[in-house]
Amino acid sequence: ERLSKLSKGMCRVGLSATIEPIEEIAKYLVGDRDCKIAKVELMKKVDLKVVSPVPDLINVTQEDLQENLYGMLDGLIQKHKTTLIFTNTRAGTERIVHHLKEIFPKNYTENIGAHHGSLSKEHRMNIENRLKKGELKCVVCSTSLELGIDIGYIDLVVCLGSPKGVARFLQRVGRSGHQMHETIKGRIVVMNRDDLVECGVLLKNAIDKKYKL
């Protein structure tokens, strides 16, 4: 408003990848003034799936579930150039990196890294720069790489557990396939029946562009 007073006729532009309902949100940008809305539908190809480490989530031990989880993660990572894994906690981020290194020492040495808000700025900047340069096979993070960071080429995003929101899921998987004509590729890994139901509904809403649910 201050800039509008200083410069009459200044143009305001608001941008968002997932915000809805766009007509209502536009009022926050311009108030009672007129506003042109350009809504561009996502035209890129998407490859989104909900997957489980085991065929039966009921009759399985915790040990077998964990063993199959890391086997699945390693398989996904090795099939892609760069994988970004989202966990829902900082402790989960450190745990995933530790176990991948421990179980598959030949696959993960200096080519994997953790990124979350409890780490120093220097460490996070180092991970981001190495990711941009293509030096990392995999980065595991909490929420710190969801928004606003140019993180270079990523061809697969994995969410461990429910992202707890359609818009958040789309923000996360949108980290992949940034180049023209590339496919946005994401996998949600479920570890129990509740997650399976929630993530199945979440994925359908994401495909149907129901961002608020």
XYZ file of C-alpha atoms in Angstrom:
213
model
C 0.000 0.000 0.000
C 2.883 2.374 0.758
C 4.453 1.690 -2.628
C 1.077 2.217 -4.329
C 0.830 5.632 -2.710
C 4.334 6.559 -3.854
C 3.902 5.141 -7.362
C 0.394 5.478 -8.751
C -0.625 2.676 -11.068
C 1.954 0.222 -9.769
C 1.264 -3.329 -10.928
C 0.996 -6.093 -8.322
C 1.594 -9.704 -9.262
C 0.792 -12.627 -6.955
C 2.071 -16.114 -7.743
C 1.304 -19.512 -6.239
C 1.636 -23.108 -7.382
C -1.121 -24.648 -5.266
C -3.175 -22.029 -3.424
C -6.960 -22.314 -3.555
C -9.585 -20.865 -3.878
C -7.730 -18.467 -6.141
C -10.639 -16.001 -6.515
C -10.832 -15.459 -2.755
C -7.066 -15.253 -2.292
C -6.887 -12.567 -5.015
C -8.855 -10.240 -2.724
C -5.931 -10.259 -0.277
C -3.724 -8.962 -3.073
C -5.891 -6.086 -4.298
C -8.708 -5.538 -1.796
C -11.757 -3.998 -3.507
C -9.904 -3.166 -6.712
C -10.228 -5.161 -9.912
C -7.833 -8.018 -10.465
C -7.089 -10.166 -13.503
C -6.677 -13.849 -12.654
C -4.613 -16.168 -14.841
C -5.081 -19.790 -13.839
C -2.743 -22.123 -15.720
C -3.453 -25.815 -15.295
C -0.557 -28.207 -14.699
C 0.287 -29.695 -18.093
C 3.319 -31.730 -17.093
C 3.231 -35.498 -16.876
C 2.974 -36.907 -13.375
C 3.938 -40.304 -11.983
C 2.562 -40.489 -8.448
C 1.988 -43.647 -6.392
C 1.328 -44.848 -2.862
C 3.587 -47.813 -2.102
C 4.156 -50.185 0.813
C 7.415 -51.952 1.767
C 5.479 -55.191 2.382
C 2.437 -56.840 0.750
C 0.662 -57.232 4.116
C 0.737 -54.344 6.601
C -1.209 -56.281 9.225
C 0.619 -59.588 9.638
C 4.186 -58.290 9.691
C 6.781 -57.786 12.400
C 8.420 -54.429 12.987
C 11.793 -55.951 12.096
C 10.562 -57.221 8.721
C 8.834 -53.901 8.030
C 12.010 -51.920 8.692
C 14.187 -54.320 6.695
C 11.865 -54.109 3.690
C 11.594 -50.335 4.042
C 15.324 -49.774 3.646
C 15.512 -52.317 0.852
C 12.768 -50.426 -0.987
C 14.420 -47.047 -0.400
C 17.772 -48.276 -1.665
C 16.126 -49.784 -4.738
C 14.358 -46.517 -5.565
C 17.483 -44.419 -4.990
C 19.701 -46.631 -7.144
C 17.242 -46.508 -10.054
C 17.351 -42.703 -10.186
C 19.990 -40.033 -10.600
C 19.022 -37.923 -7.574
C 16.381 -38.730 -4.958
C 14.933 -36.371 -2.357
C 13.360 -38.097 0.665
C 10.997 -36.200 2.971
C 10.424 -37.356 6.541
C 8.024 -35.755 9.005
C 10.587 -35.231 11.789
C 14.190 -34.116 12.094
C 15.016 -37.255 14.082
C 13.537 -39.353 11.271
C 15.800 -37.573 8.784
C 18.943 -38.468 10.732
C 17.732 -42.037 11.285
C 17.130 -42.697 7.573
C 20.583 -41.399 6.591
C 22.268 -43.402 9.357
C 20.563 -46.696 8.487
C 21.109 -46.366 4.726
C 24.825 -45.842 5.355
C 24.944 -48.702 7.835
C 22.990 -51.255 5.774
C 24.416 -50.326 2.352
C 27.955 -49.029 3.048
C 29.053 -49.502 -0.573
C 26.181 -47.409 -1.916
C 26.297 -44.479 0.513
C 29.481 -42.750 1.568
C 29.834 -39.067 0.716
C 26.953 -39.102 -1.775
C 24.134 -38.808 0.784
C 23.247 -35.982 3.140
C 20.740 -34.785 5.741
C 19.060 -31.361 5.645
C 16.880 -29.899 8.406
C 16.486 -26.786 10.531
C 18.560 -28.010 13.480
C 21.704 -28.242 11.362
C 24.034 -25.273 10.982
C 23.529 -22.822 8.139
C 26.967 -23.776 6.776
C 26.044 -27.467 6.651
C 22.703 -26.766 4.976
C 24.300 -24.468 2.387
C 26.923 -27.123 1.669
C 24.224 -29.763 1.077
C 22.237 -27.407 -1.167
C 25.300 -26.489 -3.248
C 26.370 -30.111 -3.656
C 22.813 -31.017 -4.636
C 22.797 -28.307 -7.324
C 26.129 -29.588 -8.642
C 24.807 -33.148 -8.902
C 27.274 -34.509 -6.349
C 24.641 -36.175 -4.141
C 22.747 -39.346 -4.943
C 20.243 -38.767 -2.152
C 19.230 -36.047 0.301
C 16.953 -36.742 3.248
C 15.147 -33.772 4.823
C 12.238 -32.831 7.064
C 10.408 -29.769 5.705
C 13.429 -27.586 4.994
C 13.588 -28.226 1.229
C 9.864 -27.892 0.527
C 9.775 -24.268 -0.567
C 11.722 -21.447 -2.118
C 15.055 -23.110 -2.806
C 16.601 -23.887 -6.191
C 17.883 -27.389 -5.556
C 18.838 -28.435 -9.061
C 17.930 -31.652 -10.846
C 15.877 -34.241 -8.939
C 14.105 -37.091 -10.698
C 12.365 -38.723 -7.713
C 10.736 -37.466 -4.511
C 9.849 -39.933 -1.740
C 7.563 -39.039 1.169
C 7.910 -41.325 4.181
C 4.456 -41.339 5.690
C 1.626 -38.933 5.030
C 2.610 -35.350 4.095
C -0.525 -34.269 6.043
C -1.962 -32.158 3.261
C -2.543 -32.162 -0.492
C -0.827 -28.812 -1.079
C 2.184 -29.900 0.977
C 2.425 -33.147 -1.012
C 2.322 -31.251 -4.306
C 4.954 -28.808 -3.063
C 7.200 -31.729 -2.176
C 6.830 -33.765 -5.360
C 7.117 -30.530 -7.336
C 10.809 -30.540 -6.398
C 11.230 -33.227 -9.085
C 11.084 -32.869 -12.851
C 11.752 -29.118 -12.973
C 13.073 -29.226 -16.528
C 10.820 -28.731 -19.540
C 8.979 -31.914 -20.567
C 10.248 -33.806 -17.502
C 7.883 -35.947 -15.439
C 6.994 -35.046 -11.858
C 7.683 -38.322 -10.055
C 6.744 -39.028 -6.453
C 6.173 -41.963 -4.121
C 4.415 -41.974 -0.742
C 5.673 -44.843 1.401
C 3.074 -46.051 3.925
C 3.962 -48.040 7.030
C 0.530 -48.865 8.499
C -3.153 -49.201 7.586
C -4.085 -45.708 8.738
C -1.387 -44.185 6.542
C -2.517 -46.340 3.628
C -6.098 -45.051 3.779
C -5.085 -41.422 4.405
C -2.476 -41.359 1.649
C -4.764 -43.090 -0.840
C -7.362 -40.334 -0.363
C -4.655 -37.647 -0.369
C -3.241 -38.898 -3.678
C -6.676 -38.962 -5.322
C -7.356 -35.392 -4.161
C -3.945 -34.309 -5.485
C -4.737 -35.783 -8.894
C -8.201 -34.176 -8.815
C -6.589 -30.829 -7.825
C -8.527 -30.598 -4.551
C -5.746 -28.730 -2.782
C -7.634 -27.707 0.344
C -8.369 -31.279 1.526
